[in-house]
Amino acid sequence: MADQVRRGFGVGEALLIAVALCVMVAVGMAAASAFTAEPPVDAAGVPAATDTATAAAEPLQPVVPEAAAITPPSSGSQVSGDWVRATSQRTGIGEVAVQAYGSAALRLSSEQPACRLGWTTLAGIGGVESLHGTDGGAYLLTDGRTSQPIVGPALDGTDGNAAIRATPETTEWHGDPTWDHAVGPMQFIPSTWERWASDGDGDGVTDPSDISDAAYAAGRYLCASGGDLTTARGWTAAIFSYNHSDDYVRTVLAYADAYAS
């Protein structure tokens, strides 16, 4: 759960997103990151009426990344391996994460062509939420799962978060018998995953800690929330639905633009 702009970038990624970080510092961003679509709580687990950081900032006008709908090249029905390797080298994002973002965008370009979701949008969210599955010393295994759980702070009503009680079922995800937590590289809270659970890699399992599943689920969620993501209104609405914070939208925009550049 990215309750602030994260640190710990590798050298390659740090160079790539230097511009993004400058933008974040300039506007004083602090992105919150749990993920829920259940009103009146926003996607950051923050009651919308108390989002003081957004209220203090200039009202956000609809925006769209510089390269909104980048669909990766395919090799048969799969994303091109050459593209994955080249993009990983260029951006500093690990190949497993690039594969997940590219595969999700490619699949959705066929399933929901009107959505026009670019892989850089998913990468922007993945970068903010978990540094592409590497937050807290974790890394992505070759099958897409994180080497250790990535668990966000307790959604206990403090620090601007909503209060979301854990259930016996959700406790198995994060280990807290009292409060829910966002989990995995795209930081889903359990109730949202129950609705949007997806099998992104075709292994017959839906796992929010598998970046292939999480990226595909996030893409489906964004497409359902924004319409045409190459339009400023559509893209902004989709990212805002993921986290009801103007600062969060700006942060994802900066990341997505950096990865597209």
PDB file of C-alpha atoms in Angstrom:
ATOM      1  CA  MET A   1       0.000   0.000   0.000  1.00  0.00           C
ATOM      2  CA  ALA A   2       1.637   3.212  -1.139  1.00  0.00           C
ATOM      3  CA  ASP A   3       0.708   5.755   1.517  1.00  0.00           C
ATOM      4  CA  GLN A   4       3.397   8.040   0.181  1.00  0.00           C
ATOM      5  CA  VAL A   5       5.569   8.374  -2.916  1.00  0.00           C
ATOM      6  CA  ARG A   6       7.850   5.371  -2.580  1.00  0.00           C
ATOM      7  CA  ARG A   7      11.627   5.243  -2.347  1.00  0.00           C
ATOM      8  CA  GLY A   8      14.154   2.575  -3.211  1.00  0.00           C
ATOM      9  CA  PHE A   9      14.325   2.765  -7.011  1.00  0.00           C
ATOM     10  CA  GLY A  10      17.030   0.945  -8.920  1.00  0.00           C
ATOM     11  CA  VAL A  11      19.435   3.090 -10.890  1.00  0.00           C
ATOM     12  CA  GLY A  12      17.736   2.453 -14.234  1.00  0.00           C
ATOM     13  CA  GLU A  13      14.271   3.255 -12.999  1.00  0.00           C
ATOM     14  CA  ALA A  14      15.497   6.247 -11.008  1.00  0.00           C
ATOM     15  CA  LEU A  15      16.954   7.810 -14.136  1.00  0.00           C
ATOM     16  CA  LEU A  16      13.813   7.128 -16.133  1.00  0.00           C
ATOM     17  CA  ILE A  17      11.382   8.661 -13.683  1.00  0.00           C
ATOM     18  CA  ALA A  18      13.484  11.618 -12.552  1.00  0.00           C
ATOM     19  CA  VAL A  19      11.072  13.912 -14.342  1.00  0.00           C
ATOM     20  CA  ALA A  20       8.160  12.217 -12.638  1.00  0.00           C
ATOM     21  CA  LEU A  21       9.697  12.669  -9.220  1.00  0.00           C
ATOM     22  CA  CYS A  22      10.346  16.348  -9.905  1.00  0.00           C
ATOM     23  CA  VAL A  23       6.714  16.805 -10.825  1.00  0.00           C
ATOM     24  CA  MET A  24       5.636  15.056  -7.633  1.00  0.00           C
ATOM     25  CA  VAL A  25       7.864  17.203  -5.435  1.00  0.00           C
ATOM     26  CA  ALA A  26       6.735  20.370  -7.173  1.00  0.00           C
ATOM     27  CA  VAL A  27       3.085  19.754  -6.450  1.00  0.00           C
ATOM     28  CA  GLY A  28       3.674  18.252  -3.006  1.00  0.00           C
ATOM     29  CA  MET A  29       2.198  14.870  -3.802  1.00  0.00           C
ATOM     30  CA  ALA A  30       1.502  12.161  -1.293  1.00  0.00           C
ATOM     31  CA  ALA A  31      -0.366   9.306  -2.909  1.00  0.00           C
ATOM     32  CA  ALA A  32      -2.509   7.009  -0.802  1.00  0.00           C
ATOM     33  CA  SER A  33      -3.080   3.571  -2.229  1.00  0.00           C
ATOM     34  CA  ALA A  34      -5.577   1.043  -0.909  1.00  0.00           C
ATOM     35  CA  PHE A  35      -8.067   0.035  -3.613  1.00  0.00           C
ATOM     36  CA  THR A  36     -11.826  -0.116  -3.182  1.00  0.00           C
ATOM     37  CA  ALA A  37     -14.766   0.932  -5.287  1.00  0.00           C
ATOM     38  CA  GLU A  38     -17.362   0.905  -2.530  1.00  0.00           C
ATOM     39  CA  PRO A  39     -18.911   4.340  -1.810  1.00  0.00           C
ATOM     40  CA  PRO A  40     -18.805   6.462   0.230  1.00  0.00           C
ATOM     41  CA  VAL A  41     -15.226   5.326   0.779  1.00  0.00           C
ATOM     42  CA  ASP A  42     -12.918   6.134  -2.104  1.00  0.00           C
ATOM     43  CA  ALA A  43     -10.320   3.903  -3.683  1.00  0.00           C
ATOM     44  CA  ALA A  44      -7.717   5.057  -1.204  1.00  0.00           C
ATOM     45  CA  GLY A  45      -9.860   3.944   1.693  1.00  0.00           C
ATOM     46  CA  VAL A  46     -10.509   7.614   2.465  1.00  0.00           C
ATOM     47  CA  PRO A  47     -13.995   9.066   2.904  1.00  0.00           C
ATOM     48  CA  ALA A  48     -14.287  11.413  -0.063  1.00  0.00           C
ATOM     49  CA  ALA A  49     -15.573  14.322   1.975  1.00  0.00           C
ATOM     50  CA  THR A  50     -12.402  14.356   4.111  1.00  0.00           C
ATOM     51  CA  ASP A  51      -9.811  14.297   1.323  1.00  0.00           C
ATOM     52  CA  THR A  52      -8.116  17.444   2.609  1.00  0.00           C
ATOM     53  CA  ALA A  53      -5.032  17.065   0.418  1.00  0.00           C
ATOM     54  CA  THR A  54      -7.155  17.235  -2.716  1.00  0.00           C
ATOM     55  CA  ALA A  55      -9.266  20.071  -1.357  1.00  0.00           C
ATOM     56  CA  ALA A  56      -6.151  22.160  -0.706  1.00  0.00           C
ATOM     57  CA  ALA A  57      -4.748  21.692  -4.207  1.00  0.00           C
ATOM     58  CA  GLU A  58      -5.816  23.339  -7.423  1.00  0.00           C
ATOM     59  CA  PRO A  59      -8.842  21.543  -8.867  1.00  0.00           C
ATOM     60  CA  LEU A  60      -7.699  18.819 -11.211  1.00  0.00           C
ATOM     61  CA  GLN A  61      -8.598  19.320 -14.838  1.00  0.00           C
ATOM     62  CA  PRO A  62      -9.042  16.195 -16.966  1.00  0.00           C
ATOM     63  CA  VAL A  63      -5.678  14.979 -18.177  1.00  0.00           C
ATOM     64  CA  VAL A  64      -4.378  12.187 -20.346  1.00  0.00           C
ATOM     65  CA  PRO A  65      -0.869  10.705 -20.628  1.00  0.00           C
ATOM     66  CA  GLU A  66       1.277  11.832 -23.521  1.00  0.00           C
ATOM     67  CA  ALA A  67       1.062   8.338 -25.016  1.00  0.00           C
ATOM     68  CA  ALA A  68      -2.220   7.050 -23.667  1.00  0.00           C
ATOM     69  CA  ALA A  69      -2.960   3.883 -25.615  1.00  0.00           C
ATOM     70  CA  ILE A  70       0.314   2.086 -26.144  1.00  0.00           C
ATOM     71  CA  THR A  71      -0.581  -1.477 -27.078  1.00  0.00           C
ATOM     72  CA  PRO A  72       2.522  -3.672 -27.085  1.00  0.00           C
ATOM     73  CA  PRO A  73       3.338  -5.747 -30.151  1.00  0.00           C
ATOM     74  CA  SER A  74       2.255  -9.366 -30.075  1.00  0.00           C
ATOM     75  CA  SER A  75       3.813 -12.634 -31.062  1.00  0.00           C
ATOM     76  CA  GLY A  76       0.852 -14.848 -31.829  1.00  0.00           C
ATOM     77  CA  SER A  77      -1.581 -14.316 -28.969  1.00  0.00           C
ATOM     78  CA  GLN A  78       1.157 -13.323 -26.523  1.00  0.00           C
ATOM     79  CA  VAL A  79       3.008 -10.080 -25.969  1.00  0.00           C
ATOM     80  CA  SER A  80       6.301 -10.017 -27.856  1.00  0.00           C
ATOM     81  CA  GLY A  81       9.257 -11.287 -25.837  1.00  0.00           C
ATOM     82  CA  ASP A  82      11.589  -8.922 -27.690  1.00  0.00           C
ATOM     83  CA  TRP A  83       9.367  -6.014 -26.694  1.00  0.00           C
ATOM     84  CA  VAL A  84       9.352  -7.148 -23.060  1.00  0.00           C
ATOM     85  CA  ARG A  85      13.150  -7.320 -22.920  1.00  0.00           C
ATOM     86  CA  ALA A  86      13.679  -4.001 -24.701  1.00  0.00           C
ATOM     87  CA  THR A  87      11.065  -2.206 -22.595  1.00  0.00           C
ATOM     88  CA  SER A  88      12.515  -3.590 -19.378  1.00  0.00           C
ATOM     89  CA  GLN A  89      15.962  -2.339 -20.339  1.00  0.00           C
ATOM     90  CA  ARG A  90      14.633   1.063 -21.329  1.00  0.00           C
ATOM     91  CA  THR A  91      12.461   1.668 -18.277  1.00  0.00           C
ATOM     92  CA  GLY A  92      14.222  -0.247 -15.518  1.00  0.00           C
ATOM     93  CA  ILE A  93      11.004  -2.171 -14.764  1.00  0.00           C
ATOM     94  CA  GLY A  94      11.608  -5.897 -14.299  1.00  0.00           C
ATOM     95  CA  GLU A  95      10.663  -8.173 -17.181  1.00  0.00           C
ATOM     96  CA  VAL A  96       8.028 -10.049 -15.167  1.00  0.00           C
ATOM     97  CA  ALA A  97       6.176  -6.797 -14.445  1.00  0.00           C
ATOM     98  CA  VAL A  98       6.521  -5.538 -18.027  1.00  0.00           C
ATOM     99  CA  GLN A  99       5.139  -8.846 -19.251  1.00  0.00           C
ATOM    100  CA  ALA A 100       2.147  -8.504 -16.922  1.00  0.00           C
ATOM    101  CA  TYR A 101       1.330  -4.926 -17.919  1.00  0.00           C
ATOM    102  CA  GLY A 102       1.817  -5.602 -21.610  1.00  0.00           C
ATOM    103  CA  SER A 103      -0.206  -8.811 -21.573  1.00  0.00           C
ATOM    104  CA  ALA A 104      -3.093  -7.151 -19.743  1.00  0.00           C
ATOM    105  CA  ALA A 105      -3.175  -4.234 -22.183  1.00  0.00           C
ATOM    106  CA  LEU A 106      -2.944  -6.556 -25.186  1.00  0.00           C
ATOM    107  CA  ARG A 107      -5.729  -8.805 -23.889  1.00  0.00           C
ATOM    108  CA  LEU A 108      -8.027  -5.897 -23.112  1.00  0.00           C
ATOM    109  CA  SER A 109      -7.401  -4.366 -26.544  1.00  0.00           C
ATOM    110  CA  SER A 110      -9.205  -7.415 -27.894  1.00  0.00           C
ATOM    111  CA  GLU A 111     -11.793  -7.919 -25.148  1.00  0.00           C
ATOM    112  CA  GLN A 112     -12.694  -4.251 -24.649  1.00  0.00           C
ATOM    113  CA  PRO A 113     -11.372  -2.339 -27.672  1.00  0.00           C
ATOM    114  CA  ALA A 114     -13.340   0.803 -26.828  1.00  0.00           C
ATOM    115  CA  CYS A 115     -11.405   1.125 -23.566  1.00  0.00           C
ATOM    116  CA  ARG A 116      -8.034   1.728 -25.286  1.00  0.00           C
ATOM    117  CA  LEU A 117      -5.975   1.061 -22.183  1.00  0.00           C
ATOM    118  CA  GLY A 118      -2.223   1.541 -22.554  1.00  0.00           C
ATOM    119  CA  TRP A 119       0.334  -0.576 -20.713  1.00  0.00           C
ATOM    120  CA  THR A 120       1.975   2.602 -19.392  1.00  0.00           C
ATOM    121  CA  THR A 121      -1.143   3.410 -17.369  1.00  0.00           C
ATOM    122  CA  LEU A 122      -0.942   0.046 -15.622  1.00  0.00           C
ATOM    123  CA  ALA A 123       2.790   0.571 -15.117  1.00  0.00           C
ATOM    124  CA  GLY A 124       2.104   3.984 -13.616  1.00  0.00           C
ATOM    125  CA  ILE A 125      -0.236   2.455 -11.047  1.00  0.00           C
ATOM    126  CA  GLY A 126       2.111  -0.467 -10.375  1.00  0.00           C
ATOM    127  CA  GLY A 127       5.002   1.920  -9.842  1.00  0.00           C
ATOM    128  CA  VAL A 128       3.082   4.022  -7.343  1.00  0.00           C
ATOM    129  CA  GLU A 129       1.549   1.110  -5.493  1.00  0.00           C
ATOM    130  CA  SER A 130       4.490  -1.247  -5.035  1.00  0.00           C
ATOM    131  CA  LEU A 131       7.431  -0.301  -7.237  1.00  0.00           C
ATOM    132  CA  HIS A 132       6.279  -3.086  -9.541  1.00  0.00           C
ATOM    133  CA  GLY A 133       6.171  -5.730  -6.848  1.00  0.00           C
ATOM    134  CA  THR A 134       9.487  -4.816  -5.236  1.00  0.00           C
ATOM    135  CA  ASP A 135       8.357  -2.769  -2.254  1.00  0.00           C
ATOM    136  CA  GLY A 136       9.767  -3.641   1.159  1.00  0.00           C
ATOM    137  CA  GLY A 137      12.447  -5.930  -0.197  1.00  0.00           C
ATOM    138  CA  ALA A 138      10.061  -8.108  -2.207  1.00  0.00           C
ATOM    139  CA  TYR A 139      10.689  -9.182  -5.774  1.00  0.00           C
ATOM    140  CA  LEU A 140       8.676 -10.920  -8.448  1.00  0.00           C
ATOM    141  CA  LEU A 141       9.152 -14.620  -9.001  1.00  0.00           C
ATOM    142  CA  THR A 142       9.142 -15.950 -12.537  1.00  0.00           C
ATOM    143  CA  ASP A 143       5.506 -17.047 -12.127  1.00  0.00           C
ATOM    144  CA  GLY A 144       4.458 -13.472 -11.270  1.00  0.00           C
ATOM    145  CA  ARG A 145       3.966 -13.923  -7.550  1.00  0.00           C
ATOM    146  CA  THR A 146       5.760 -11.726  -5.041  1.00  0.00           C
ATOM    147  CA  SER A 147       8.589 -13.305  -3.076  1.00  0.00           C
ATOM    148  CA  GLN A 148       6.966 -12.129   0.138  1.00  0.00           C
ATOM    149  CA  PRO A 149       3.571 -10.607   0.918  1.00  0.00           C
ATOM    150  CA  ILE A 150       3.140  -6.923   0.107  1.00  0.00           C
ATOM    151  CA  VAL A 151       0.644  -5.737   2.699  1.00  0.00           C
ATOM    152  CA  GLY A 152      -0.518  -2.170   3.181  1.00  0.00           C
ATOM    153  CA  PRO A 153      -1.284  -0.427   6.481  1.00  0.00           C
ATOM    154  CA  ALA A 154      -4.322  -1.400   8.505  1.00  0.00           C
ATOM    155  CA  LEU A 155      -7.534   0.184   7.248  1.00  0.00           C
ATOM    156  CA  ASP A 156      -8.452   1.111  10.795  1.00  0.00           C
ATOM    157  CA  GLY A 157      -9.810   4.619  10.328  1.00  0.00           C
ATOM    158  CA  THR A 158      -6.532   6.406  11.152  1.00  0.00           C
ATOM    159  CA  ASP A 159      -4.296   8.507   8.912  1.00  0.00           C
ATOM    160  CA  GLY A 160      -7.220   9.339   6.655  1.00  0.00           C
ATOM    161  CA  ASN A 161      -8.024   5.699   5.883  1.00  0.00           C
ATOM    162  CA  ALA A 162     -11.436   4.137   6.086  1.00  0.00           C
ATOM    163  CA  ALA A 163     -12.244   1.672   8.833  1.00  0.00           C
ATOM    164  CA  ILE A 164     -12.775  -1.717   7.166  1.00  0.00           C
ATOM    165  CA  ARG A 165     -13.154  -4.724   9.445  1.00  0.00           C
ATOM    166  CA  ALA A 166     -11.415  -7.954   8.554  1.00  0.00           C
ATOM    167  CA  THR A 167     -13.279 -11.214   8.215  1.00  0.00           C
ATOM    168  CA  PRO A 168     -11.931 -14.708   8.858  1.00  0.00           C
ATOM    169  CA  GLU A 169     -11.554 -15.086   5.100  1.00  0.00           C
ATOM    170  CA  THR A 170      -9.697 -11.818   4.537  1.00  0.00           C
ATOM    171  CA  THR A 171      -7.468 -12.384   7.555  1.00  0.00           C
ATOM    172  CA  GLU A 172      -5.917 -15.232   5.603  1.00  0.00           C
ATOM    173  CA  TRP A 173      -4.743 -12.656   3.061  1.00  0.00           C
ATOM    174  CA  HIS A 174      -2.939 -10.299   5.414  1.00  0.00           C
ATOM    175  CA  GLY A 175      -2.817 -11.878   8.883  1.00  0.00           C
ATOM    176  CA  ASP A 176      -4.759  -9.180  10.745  1.00  0.00           C
ATOM    177  CA  PRO A 177      -7.904 -10.519  12.470  1.00  0.00           C
ATOM    178  CA  THR A 178      -9.228  -7.023  13.157  1.00  0.00           C
ATOM    179  CA  TRP A 179      -8.668  -4.740  10.171  1.00  0.00           C
ATOM    180  CA  ASP A 180      -8.407  -5.257   6.436  1.00  0.00           C
ATOM    181  CA  HIS A 181      -5.284  -4.332   4.469  1.00  0.00           C
ATOM    182  CA  ALA A 182      -4.606  -3.821   0.789  1.00  0.00           C
ATOM    183  CA  VAL A 183      -2.452  -6.604  -0.619  1.00  0.00           C
ATOM    184  CA  GLY A 184      -0.298  -7.415  -3.596  1.00  0.00           C
ATOM    185  CA  PRO A 185       1.584  -5.408  -6.208  1.00  0.00           C
ATOM    186  CA  MET A 186      -1.501  -3.458  -7.324  1.00  0.00           C
ATOM    187  CA  GLN A 187      -2.812  -3.100  -3.737  1.00  0.00           C
ATOM    188  CA  PHE A 188      -6.300  -4.566  -3.837  1.00  0.00           C
ATOM    189  CA  ILE A 189      -8.398  -4.679  -0.709  1.00  0.00           C
ATOM    190  CA  PRO A 190     -10.144  -8.033  -0.315  1.00  0.00           C
ATOM    191  CA  SER A 191     -13.688  -6.827  -0.982  1.00  0.00           C
ATOM    192  CA  THR A 192     -12.632  -5.321  -4.304  1.00  0.00           C
ATOM    193  CA  TRP A 193     -10.686  -8.393  -5.321  1.00  0.00           C
ATOM    194  CA  GLU A 194     -13.734 -10.532  -4.620  1.00  0.00           C
ATOM    195  CA  ARG A 195     -15.530  -8.587  -7.356  1.00  0.00           C
ATOM    196  CA  TRP A 196     -12.701  -8.141  -9.857  1.00  0.00           C
ATOM    197  CA  ALA A 197     -10.623 -11.280  -9.277  1.00  0.00           C
ATOM    198  CA  SER A 198      -8.995 -12.208 -12.588  1.00  0.00           C
ATOM    199  CA  ASP A 199      -6.737 -14.891 -14.000  1.00  0.00           C
ATOM    200  CA  GLY A 200      -4.236 -12.940 -16.052  1.00  0.00           C
ATOM    201  CA  ASP A 201      -1.809 -15.743 -16.800  1.00  0.00           C
ATOM    202  CA  GLY A 202      -4.225 -18.600 -17.460  1.00  0.00           C
ATOM    203  CA  ASP A 203      -3.037 -20.829 -14.630  1.00  0.00           C
ATOM    204  CA  GLY A 204      -6.546 -21.333 -13.272  1.00  0.00           C
ATOM    205  CA  VAL A 205      -5.872 -19.300 -10.109  1.00  0.00           C
ATOM    206  CA  THR A 206      -6.886 -15.732  -9.238  1.00  0.00           C
ATOM    207  CA  ASP A 207      -4.294 -14.281  -6.882  1.00  0.00           C
ATOM    208  CA  PRO A 208      -3.913 -10.569  -6.012  1.00  0.00           C
ATOM    209  CA  SER A 209      -0.263 -11.257  -5.140  1.00  0.00           C
ATOM    210  CA  ASP A 210       0.387 -12.449  -8.708  1.00  0.00           C
ATOM    211  CA  ILE A 211       1.154  -9.382 -10.798  1.00  0.00           C
ATOM    212  CA  SER A 212      -0.265 -10.982 -13.937  1.00  0.00           C
ATOM    213  CA  ASP A 213      -3.636 -11.488 -12.258  1.00  0.00           C
ATOM    214  CA  ALA A 214      -3.525  -8.128 -10.468  1.00  0.00           C
ATOM    215  CA  ALA A 215      -2.605  -6.116 -13.585  1.00  0.00           C
ATOM    216  CA  TYR A 216      -5.373  -7.723 -15.622  1.00  0.00           C
ATOM    217  CA  ALA A 217      -7.900  -7.136 -12.831  1.00  0.00           C
ATOM    218  CA  ALA A 218      -6.786  -3.523 -12.510  1.00  0.00           C
ATOM    219  CA  GLY A 219      -7.161  -3.066 -16.261  1.00  0.00           C
ATOM    220  CA  ARG A 220     -10.689  -4.473 -16.194  1.00  0.00           C
ATOM    221  CA  TYR A 221     -11.539  -2.149 -13.322  1.00  0.00           C
ATOM    222  CA  LEU A 222     -10.152   0.899 -15.125  1.00  0.00           C
ATOM    223  CA  CYS A 223     -12.015   0.053 -18.327  1.00  0.00           C
ATOM    224  CA  ALA A 224     -15.267  -0.261 -16.405  1.00  0.00           C
ATOM    225  CA  SER A 225     -14.718   3.094 -14.710  1.00  0.00           C
ATOM    226  CA  GLY A 226     -13.433   5.385 -17.429  1.00  0.00           C
ATOM    227  CA  GLY A 227     -14.715   4.539 -20.896  1.00  0.00           C
ATOM    228  CA  ASP A 228     -12.203   5.598 -23.571  1.00  0.00           C
ATOM    229  CA  LEU A 229      -8.895   6.011 -21.756  1.00  0.00           C
ATOM    230  CA  THR A 230      -7.357   8.012 -24.603  1.00  0.00           C
ATOM    231  CA  THR A 231      -9.667  10.892 -23.692  1.00  0.00           C
ATOM    232  CA  ALA A 232      -8.744  13.224 -20.871  1.00  0.00           C
ATOM    233  CA  ARG A 233     -12.092  12.792 -19.162  1.00  0.00           C
ATOM    234  CA  GLY A 234     -12.069   9.009 -19.508  1.00  0.00           C
ATOM    235  CA  TRP A 235      -8.499   8.522 -18.296  1.00  0.00           C
ATOM    236  CA  THR A 236      -8.873  10.875 -15.361  1.00  0.00           C
ATOM    237  CA  ALA A 237     -12.144   9.286 -14.281  1.00  0.00           C
ATOM    238  CA  ALA A 238     -10.596   5.818 -14.421  1.00  0.00           C
ATOM    239  CA  ILE A 239      -7.547   6.685 -12.315  1.00  0.00           C
ATOM    240  CA  PHE A 240      -9.642   8.752  -9.914  1.00  0.00           C
ATOM    241  CA  SER A 241     -11.901   5.747  -9.401  1.00  0.00           C
ATOM    242  CA  TYR A 242      -8.846   3.691  -8.400  1.00  0.00           C
ATOM    243  CA  ASN A 243      -7.991   6.282  -5.755  1.00  0.00           C
ATOM    244  CA  HIS A 244     -10.193   9.305  -5.078  1.00  0.00           C
ATOM    245  CA  SER A 245      -7.331  11.780  -4.915  1.00  0.00           C
ATOM    246  CA  ASP A 246      -6.312  14.413  -7.431  1.00  0.00           C
ATOM    247  CA  ASP A 247      -2.720  14.036  -6.242  1.00  0.00           C
ATOM    248  CA  TYR A 248      -2.858  10.331  -6.969  1.00  0.00           C
ATOM    249  CA  VAL A 249      -4.072  11.002 -10.514  1.00  0.00           C
ATOM    250  CA  ARG A 250      -1.229  13.468 -11.050  1.00  0.00           C
ATOM    251  CA  THR A 251       1.312  10.996  -9.702  1.00  0.00           C
ATOM    252  CA  VAL A 252       0.159   8.163 -11.952  1.00  0.00           C
ATOM    253  CA  LEU A 253       0.181  10.595 -14.885  1.00  0.00           C
ATOM    254  CA  ALA A 254       3.800  11.518 -14.162  1.00  0.00           C
ATOM    255  CA  TYR A 255       4.852   7.876 -13.965  1.00  0.00           C
ATOM    256  CA  ALA A 256       2.956   6.911 -17.122  1.00  0.00           C
ATOM    257  CA  ASP A 257       4.465   9.800 -19.081  1.00  0.00           C
ATOM    258  CA  ALA A 258       7.948   8.887 -17.866  1.00  0.00           C
ATOM    259  CA  TYR A 259       7.554   5.263 -18.963  1.00  0.00           C
ATOM    260  CA  ALA A 260       6.203   6.366 -22.352  1.00  0.00           C
ATOM    261  CA  SER A 261       8.993   8.842 -23.010  1.00  0.00           C
TER     262      SER A 261
END
